[in-house]
């Protein structure tokens, strides 16, 4: 079988006509790329989410005008928009009627249907951009391929049905040598309703399609030329990483790096499909390959930062030599659908940070009054905010000599509120005050990488 790549372009890569044209040229120049997965043009999804939440008529009109303008700016630069303009107009009519319905009563299913229109529009326009460059492509509604459950807003794919759909509909197109343009982030549940895959969903879609097609690799085109040793906005001296493991990349994503979402890697990891991350604005600058077993594997690979952390300290004398206290705490957290991130314990207290990935975006919403009341019946509850989690990513950190000394020597001028070390071979997490977080990252980077 010839080399088959699945390429994904993010929202900034298809933000406007010039960006779309650059992406189209990348696709044309790589004959191995046979499936292209697109996000919505930058800004569109946020506008559609606002509409899906239900707004008054004046605000609704303003938001729809903004959606229309982003698409209009691209359409106006096409040499001939006669084919695609009626299609976009139809989608915009749908957006209007769905947002009117959302203003009367919102629902997760209605939200997913409305939000999916961003990807539908960007893929239709991209077909025209390719056509202008004398390249024919086939538009495919990804909902006919990606089957999911009905957990609207964060649906989980049905792998067997998705494989069957791909074998019946997608694979024949590839076998005929066609270039397929489709959407990321969306799927369809059993009764036919549109679903979305949650944050990072377009990357996930690309990895899923690569898996069902038995592709050789997944190429993620974004606005940065690969994965760096830390955020270059914090440390201008951050270095690009040529290759890293799935485990390292997942740790980086989990602890704040925006380049890849942890769930993205699941289909790639289980099918051992290499993932490449590069910049659609500067493809010549190279990027980062994420593979199962890259070489070399240094002790220190990167530093990730996750801001806006909430620390919960739960204390009770009844913990002393008792059984079941932690079980009770975790059952309460599970009941309120809260995932624990990092944790340390003593004889009479436990301190834990909460995982916000895929949860509400603010800590205040995570810590509901009901949750705090329930915990208070079991123990004394203390809530600390204004914290950030710095994660040092590497290999065999739990058995390497001198790691702790190196870290603490570097951070002697800063208060480390909590440390999680030894549970993972790939990370050491430190909780520090938000105001010092950037300085901590810079100090660690200078000591370990420069």
PDB file of N, CA, C and O in Angstrom, residues 144-193:
ATOM      1  N   UNK A 144     -20.731  11.056   8.411  1.00  0.00           N
ATOM      2  CA  UNK A 144     -21.041   9.751   7.806  1.00  0.00           C
ATOM      3  C   UNK A 144     -19.969   8.709   8.164  1.00  0.00           C
ATOM      4  O   UNK A 144     -20.157   7.525   7.925  1.00  0.00           O
ATOM      5  N   UNK A 145     -18.857   9.172   8.728  1.00  0.00           N
ATOM      6  CA  UNK A 145     -17.757   8.271   9.095  1.00  0.00           C
ATOM      7  C   UNK A 145     -17.661   8.099  10.612  1.00  0.00           C
ATOM      8  O   UNK A 145     -17.703   6.976  11.122  1.00  0.00           O
ATOM      9  N   UNK A 146     -17.511   9.207  11.330  1.00  0.00           N
ATOM     10  CA  UNK A 146     -17.247   9.148  12.778  1.00  0.00           C
ATOM     11  C   UNK A 146     -18.554   8.954  13.551  1.00  0.00           C
ATOM     12  O   UNK A 146     -19.360   9.876  13.702  1.00  0.00           O
ATOM     13  N   UNK A 147     -18.756   7.725  14.022  1.00  0.00           N
ATOM     14  CA  UNK A 147     -19.925   7.389  14.843  1.00  0.00           C
ATOM     15  C   UNK A 147     -19.554   7.567  16.317  1.00  0.00           C
ATOM     16  O   UNK A 147     -18.450   7.212  16.730  1.00  0.00           O
ATOM     17  N   UNK A 148     -20.470   8.160  17.096  1.00  0.00           N
ATOM     18  CA  UNK A 148     -20.171   8.422  18.508  1.00  0.00           C
ATOM     19  C   UNK A 148     -21.353   8.018  19.391  1.00  0.00           C
ATOM     20  O   UNK A 148     -22.435   7.671  18.893  1.00  0.00           O
ATOM     21  N   UNK A 149     -21.133   8.124  20.717  1.00  0.00           N
ATOM     22  CA  UNK A 149     -22.266   8.011  21.647  1.00  0.00           C
ATOM     23  C   UNK A 149     -22.996   9.354  21.694  1.00  0.00           C
ATOM     24  O   UNK A 149     -22.656  10.272  20.941  1.00  0.00           O
ATOM     25  N   UNK A 150     -23.995   9.490  22.568  1.00  0.00           N
ATOM     26  CA  UNK A 150     -24.778  10.731  22.589  1.00  0.00           C
ATOM     27  C   UNK A 150     -24.408  11.649  23.754  1.00  0.00           C
ATOM     28  O   UNK A 150     -25.234  12.395  24.264  1.00  0.00           O
ATOM     29  N   UNK A 151     -23.129  11.602  24.161  1.00  0.00           N
ATOM     30  CA  UNK A 151     -22.634  12.515  25.183  1.00  0.00           C
ATOM     31  C   UNK A 151     -22.288  13.830  24.486  1.00  0.00           C
ATOM     32  O   UNK A 151     -21.136  14.105  24.170  1.00  0.00           O
ATOM     33  N   UNK A 152     -23.320  14.637  24.219  1.00  0.00           N
ATOM     34  CA  UNK A 152     -23.144  15.871  23.460  1.00  0.00           C
ATOM     35  C   UNK A 152     -22.137  16.791  24.149  1.00  0.00           C
ATOM     36  O   UNK A 152     -22.100  16.884  25.365  1.00  0.00           O
ATOM     37  N   UNK A 153     -21.303  17.436  23.344  1.00  0.00           N
ATOM     38  CA  UNK A 153     -20.291  18.332  23.894  1.00  0.00           C
ATOM     39  C   UNK A 153     -18.949  17.661  24.114  1.00  0.00           C
ATOM     40  O   UNK A 153     -17.904  18.298  24.044  1.00  0.00           O
ATOM     41  N   UNK A 154     -18.984  16.357  24.364  1.00  0.00           N
ATOM     42  CA  UNK A 154     -17.724  15.612  24.527  1.00  0.00           C
ATOM     43  C   UNK A 154     -17.994  14.141  24.221  1.00  0.00           C
ATOM     44  O   UNK A 154     -17.821  13.263  25.056  1.00  0.00           O
ATOM     45  N   UNK A 155     -18.429  13.901  22.998  1.00  0.00           N
ATOM     46  CA  UNK A 155     -18.841  12.546  22.606  1.00  0.00           C
ATOM     47  C   UNK A 155     -17.629  11.629  22.436  1.00  0.00           C
ATOM     48  O   UNK A 155     -16.547  12.071  22.056  1.00  0.00           O
ATOM     49  N   UNK A 156     -17.843  10.353  22.733  1.00  0.00           N
ATOM     50  CA  UNK A 156     -16.786   9.346  22.552  1.00  0.00           C
ATOM     51  C   UNK A 156     -17.081   8.539  21.303  1.00  0.00           C
ATOM     52  O   UNK A 156     -18.217   8.089  21.088  1.00  0.00           O
ATOM     53  N   UNK A 157     -16.097   8.343  20.434  1.00  0.00           N
ATOM     54  CA  UNK A 157     -16.315   7.591  19.197  1.00  0.00           C
ATOM     55  C   UNK A 157     -16.633   6.121  19.454  1.00  0.00           C
ATOM     56  O   UNK A 157     -16.147   5.518  20.403  1.00  0.00           O
ATOM     57  N   UNK A 158     -17.473   5.577  18.584  1.00  0.00           N
ATOM     58  CA  UNK A 158     -17.739   4.134  18.534  1.00  0.00           C
ATOM     59  C   UNK A 158     -16.767   3.574  17.490  1.00  0.00           C
ATOM     60  O   UNK A 158     -16.984   3.726  16.285  1.00  0.00           O
ATOM     61  N   UNK A 159     -15.688   2.967  17.971  1.00  0.00           N
ATOM     62  CA  UNK A 159     -14.593   2.590  17.075  1.00  0.00           C
ATOM     63  C   UNK A 159     -15.004   1.566  16.021  1.00  0.00           C
ATOM     64  O   UNK A 159     -14.599   1.660  14.852  1.00  0.00           O
ATOM     65  N   UNK A 160     -15.822   0.591  16.420  1.00  0.00           N
ATOM     66  CA  UNK A 160     -16.218  -0.455  15.455  1.00  0.00           C
ATOM     67  C   UNK A 160     -17.083   0.121  14.334  1.00  0.00           C
ATOM     68  O   UNK A 160     -16.861  -0.171  13.157  1.00  0.00           O
ATOM     69  N   UNK A 161     -18.064   0.954  14.707  1.00  0.00           N
ATOM     70  CA  UNK A 161     -18.939   1.541  13.694  1.00  0.00           C
ATOM     71  C   UNK A 161     -18.172   2.519  12.806  1.00  0.00           C
ATOM     72  O   UNK A 161     -18.383   2.575  11.588  1.00  0.00           O
ATOM     73  N   UNK A 162     -17.256   3.270  13.414  1.00  0.00           N
ATOM     74  CA  UNK A 162     -16.435   4.208  12.638  1.00  0.00           C
ATOM     75  C   UNK A 162     -15.575   3.460  11.624  1.00  0.00           C
ATOM     76  O   UNK A 162     -15.431   3.880  10.472  1.00  0.00           O
ATOM     77  N   UNK A 163     -15.020   2.329  12.036  1.00  0.00           N
ATOM     78  CA  UNK A 163     -14.220   1.505  11.120  1.00  0.00           C
ATOM     79  C   UNK A 163     -15.074   0.996   9.964  1.00  0.00           C
ATOM     80  O   UNK A 163     -14.664   1.066   8.799  1.00  0.00           O
ATOM     81  N   UNK A 164     -16.282   0.521  10.298  1.00  0.00           N
ATOM     82  CA  UNK A 164     -17.187   0.012   9.254  1.00  0.00           C
ATOM     83  C   UNK A 164     -17.565   1.125   8.277  1.00  0.00           C
ATOM     84  O   UNK A 164     -17.569   0.927   7.054  1.00  0.00           O
ATOM     85  N   UNK A 165     -17.885   2.301   8.803  1.00  0.00           N
ATOM     86  CA  UNK A 165     -18.245   3.442   7.945  1.00  0.00           C
ATOM     87  C   UNK A 165     -17.087   3.822   7.029  1.00  0.00           C
ATOM     88  O   UNK A 165     -17.279   4.120   5.847  1.00  0.00           O
ATOM     89  N   UNK A 166     -15.879   3.800   7.594  1.00  0.00           N
ATOM     90  CA  UNK A 166     -14.702   4.148   6.798  1.00  0.00           C
ATOM     91  C   UNK A 166     -14.487   3.136   5.675  1.00  0.00           C
ATOM     92  O   UNK A 166     -14.219   3.502   4.527  1.00  0.00           O
ATOM     93  N   UNK A 167     -14.618   1.847   6.003  1.00  0.00           N
ATOM     94  CA  UNK A 167     -14.429   0.796   4.991  1.00  0.00           C
ATOM     95  C   UNK A 167     -15.438   0.940   3.852  1.00  0.00           C
ATOM     96  O   UNK A 167     -15.107   0.684   2.688  1.00  0.00           O
ATOM     97  N   UNK A 168     -16.666   1.364   4.202  1.00  0.00           N
ATOM     98  CA  UNK A 168     -17.729   1.466   3.188  1.00  0.00           C
ATOM     99  C   UNK A 168     -17.675   2.754   2.374  1.00  0.00           C
ATOM    100  O   UNK A 168     -17.994   2.752   1.183  1.00  0.00           O
ATOM    101  N   UNK A 169     -17.281   3.856   3.021  1.00  0.00           N
ATOM    102  CA  UNK A 169     -17.426   5.164   2.363  1.00  0.00           C
ATOM    103  C   UNK A 169     -16.099   5.875   2.075  1.00  0.00           C
ATOM    104  O   UNK A 169     -15.929   6.442   0.997  1.00  0.00           O
ATOM    105  N   UNK A 170     -15.187   5.850   3.046  1.00  0.00           N
ATOM    106  CA  UNK A 170     -13.955   6.633   2.899  1.00  0.00           C
ATOM    107  C   UNK A 170     -12.872   5.876   2.140  1.00  0.00           C
ATOM    108  O   UNK A 170     -12.254   6.418   1.215  1.00  0.00           O
ATOM    109  N   UNK A 171     -12.676   4.632   2.497  1.00  0.00           N
ATOM    110  CA  UNK A 171     -11.588   3.864   1.882  1.00  0.00           C
ATOM    111  C   UNK A 171     -11.750   3.738   0.363  1.00  0.00           C
ATOM    112  O   UNK A 171     -10.764   3.870  -0.380  1.00  0.00           O
ATOM    113  N   UNK A 172     -12.981   3.509  -0.149  1.00  0.00           N
ATOM    114  CA  UNK A 172     -13.132   3.445  -1.612  1.00  0.00           C
ATOM    115  C   UNK A 172     -12.696   4.743  -2.312  1.00  0.00           C
ATOM    116  O   UNK A 172     -12.143   4.692  -3.416  1.00  0.00           O
ATOM    117  N   UNK A 173     -12.950   5.896  -1.677  1.00  0.00           N
ATOM    118  CA  UNK A 173     -12.512   7.173  -2.265  1.00  0.00           C
ATOM    119  C   UNK A 173     -10.988   7.232  -2.340  1.00  0.00           C
ATOM    120  O   UNK A 173     -10.420   7.647  -3.353  1.00  0.00           O
ATOM    121  N   UNK A 174     -10.331   6.799  -1.258  1.00  0.00           N
ATOM    122  CA  UNK A 174      -8.863   6.807  -1.213  1.00  0.00           C
ATOM    123  C   UNK A 174      -8.305   5.830  -2.254  1.00  0.00           C
ATOM    124  O   UNK A 174      -7.336   6.144  -2.955  1.00  0.00           O
ATOM    125  N   UNK A 175      -8.933   4.652  -2.345  1.00  0.00           N
ATOM    126  CA  UNK A 175      -8.476   3.637  -3.302  1.00  0.00           C
ATOM    127  C   UNK A 175      -8.583   4.131  -4.741  1.00  0.00           C
ATOM    128  O   UNK A 175      -7.814   3.700  -5.616  1.00  0.00           O
ATOM    129  N   UNK A 176      -9.537   5.030  -4.991  1.00  0.00           N
ATOM    130  CA  UNK A 176      -9.690   5.607  -6.342  1.00  0.00           C
ATOM    131  C   UNK A 176      -8.720   6.765  -6.571  1.00  0.00           C
ATOM    132  O   UNK A 176      -8.734   7.391  -7.633  1.00  0.00           O
ATOM    133  N   UNK A 177      -7.902   7.073  -5.541  1.00  0.00           N
ATOM    134  CA  UNK A 177      -6.905   8.135  -5.689  1.00  0.00           C
ATOM    135  C   UNK A 177      -7.444   9.529  -5.455  1.00  0.00           C
ATOM    136  O   UNK A 177      -6.799  10.524  -5.822  1.00  0.00           O
ATOM    137  N   UNK A 178      -8.621   9.638  -4.856  1.00  0.00           N
ATOM    138  CA  UNK A 178      -9.200  10.966  -4.636  1.00  0.00           C
ATOM    139  C   UNK A 178      -8.586  11.641  -3.412  1.00  0.00           C
ATOM    140  O   UNK A 178      -8.129  10.986  -2.475  1.00  0.00           O
ATOM    141  N   UNK A 179      -8.566  12.967  -3.442  1.00  0.00           N
ATOM    142  CA  UNK A 179      -8.146  13.785  -2.305  1.00  0.00           C
ATOM    143  C   UNK A 179      -9.418  14.156  -1.541  1.00  0.00           C
ATOM    144  O   UNK A 179     -10.322  14.781  -2.108  1.00  0.00           O
ATOM    145  N   UNK A 180      -9.497  13.767  -0.288  1.00  0.00           N
ATOM    146  CA  UNK A 180     -10.729  13.951   0.493  1.00  0.00           C
ATOM    147  C   UNK A 180     -10.554  15.093   1.494  1.00  0.00           C
ATOM    148  O   UNK A 180      -9.587  15.114   2.265  1.00  0.00           O
ATOM    149  N   UNK A 181     -11.488  16.037   1.475  1.00  0.00           N
ATOM    150  CA  UNK A 181     -11.496  17.151   2.427  1.00  0.00           C
ATOM    151  C   UNK A 181     -12.672  16.940   3.378  1.00  0.00           C
ATOM    152  O   UNK A 181     -13.822  16.809   2.936  1.00  0.00           O
ATOM    153  N   UNK A 182     -12.386  16.905   4.676  1.00  0.00           N
ATOM    154  CA  UNK A 182     -13.462  16.659   5.639  1.00  0.00           C
ATOM    155  C   UNK A 182     -13.257  17.481   6.911  1.00  0.00           C
ATOM    156  O   UNK A 182     -12.300  18.250   7.016  1.00  0.00           O
ATOM    157  N   UNK A 183     -14.181  17.326   7.855  1.00  0.00           N
ATOM    158  CA  UNK A 183     -14.218  18.175   9.039  1.00  0.00           C
ATOM    159  C   UNK A 183     -13.623  17.468  10.262  1.00  0.00           C
ATOM    160  O   UNK A 183     -13.740  16.258  10.403  1.00  0.00           O
ATOM    161  N   UNK A 184     -13.011  18.263  11.127  1.00  0.00           N
ATOM    162  CA  UNK A 184     -12.601  17.750  12.425  1.00  0.00           C
ATOM    163  C   UNK A 184     -13.666  18.057  13.460  1.00  0.00           C
ATOM    164  O   UNK A 184     -14.646  18.747  13.168  1.00  0.00           O
ATOM    165  N   UNK A 185     -13.523  17.453  14.667  1.00  0.00           N
ATOM    166  CA  UNK A 185     -14.294  17.898  15.834  1.00  0.00           C
ATOM    167  C   UNK A 185     -15.722  17.375  15.918  1.00  0.00           C
ATOM    168  O   UNK A 185     -16.332  17.391  16.972  1.00  0.00           O
ATOM    169  N   UNK A 186     -16.275  16.859  14.788  1.00  0.00           N
ATOM    170  CA  UNK A 186     -17.690  16.491  14.840  1.00  0.00           C
ATOM    171  C   UNK A 186     -17.933  15.034  14.433  1.00  0.00           C
ATOM    172  O   UNK A 186     -17.116  14.407  13.766  1.00  0.00           O
ATOM    173  N   UNK A 187     -19.064  14.508  14.894  1.00  0.00           N
ATOM    174  CA  UNK A 187     -19.464  13.142  14.583  1.00  0.00           C
ATOM    175  C   UNK A 187     -20.982  13.055  14.600  1.00  0.00           C
ATOM    176  O   UNK A 187     -21.683  14.074  14.549  1.00  0.00           O
ATOM    177  N   UNK A 188     -21.495  11.837  14.699  1.00  0.00           N
ATOM    178  CA  UNK A 188     -22.958  11.628  14.686  1.00  0.00           C
ATOM    179  C   UNK A 188     -23.295  10.458  15.596  1.00  0.00           C
ATOM    180  O   UNK A 188     -22.623   9.426  15.563  1.00  0.00           O
ATOM    181  N   UNK A 189     -24.336  10.636  16.425  1.00  0.00           N
ATOM    182  CA  UNK A 189     -24.749   9.530  17.304  1.00  0.00           C
ATOM    183  C   UNK A 189     -25.796   8.671  16.596  1.00  0.00           C
ATOM    184  O   UNK A 189     -26.225   8.986  15.482  1.00  0.00           O
ATOM    185  N   UNK A 190     -26.202   7.576  17.254  1.00  0.00           N
ATOM    186  CA  UNK A 190     -26.980   6.527  16.583  1.00  0.00           C
ATOM    187  C   UNK A 190     -28.286   7.011  15.978  1.00  0.00           C
ATOM    188  O   UNK A 190     -28.716   6.525  14.932  1.00  0.00           O
ATOM    189  N   UNK A 191     -28.944   7.996  16.607  1.00  0.00           N
ATOM    190  CA  UNK A 191     -30.233   8.450  16.071  1.00  0.00           C
ATOM    191  C   UNK A 191     -30.077   9.515  14.988  1.00  0.00           C
ATOM    192  O   UNK A 191     -31.065  10.019  14.453  1.00  0.00           O
ATOM    193  N   UNK A 192     -28.818   9.879  14.675  1.00  0.00           N
ATOM    194  CA  UNK A 192     -28.588  10.810  13.566  1.00  0.00           C
ATOM    195  C   UNK A 192     -28.270  12.232  13.979  1.00  0.00           C
ATOM    196  O   UNK A 192     -28.062  13.093  13.125  1.00  0.00           O
ATOM    197  N   UNK A 193     -28.233  12.502  15.276  1.00  0.00           N
ATOM    198  CA  UNK A 193     -27.928  13.865  15.735  1.00  0.00           C
ATOM    199  C   UNK A 193     -26.419  14.123  15.683  1.00  0.00           C
ATOM    200  O   UNK A 193     -25.611  13.235  15.917  1.00  0.00           O
TER     201      UNK A 193
END
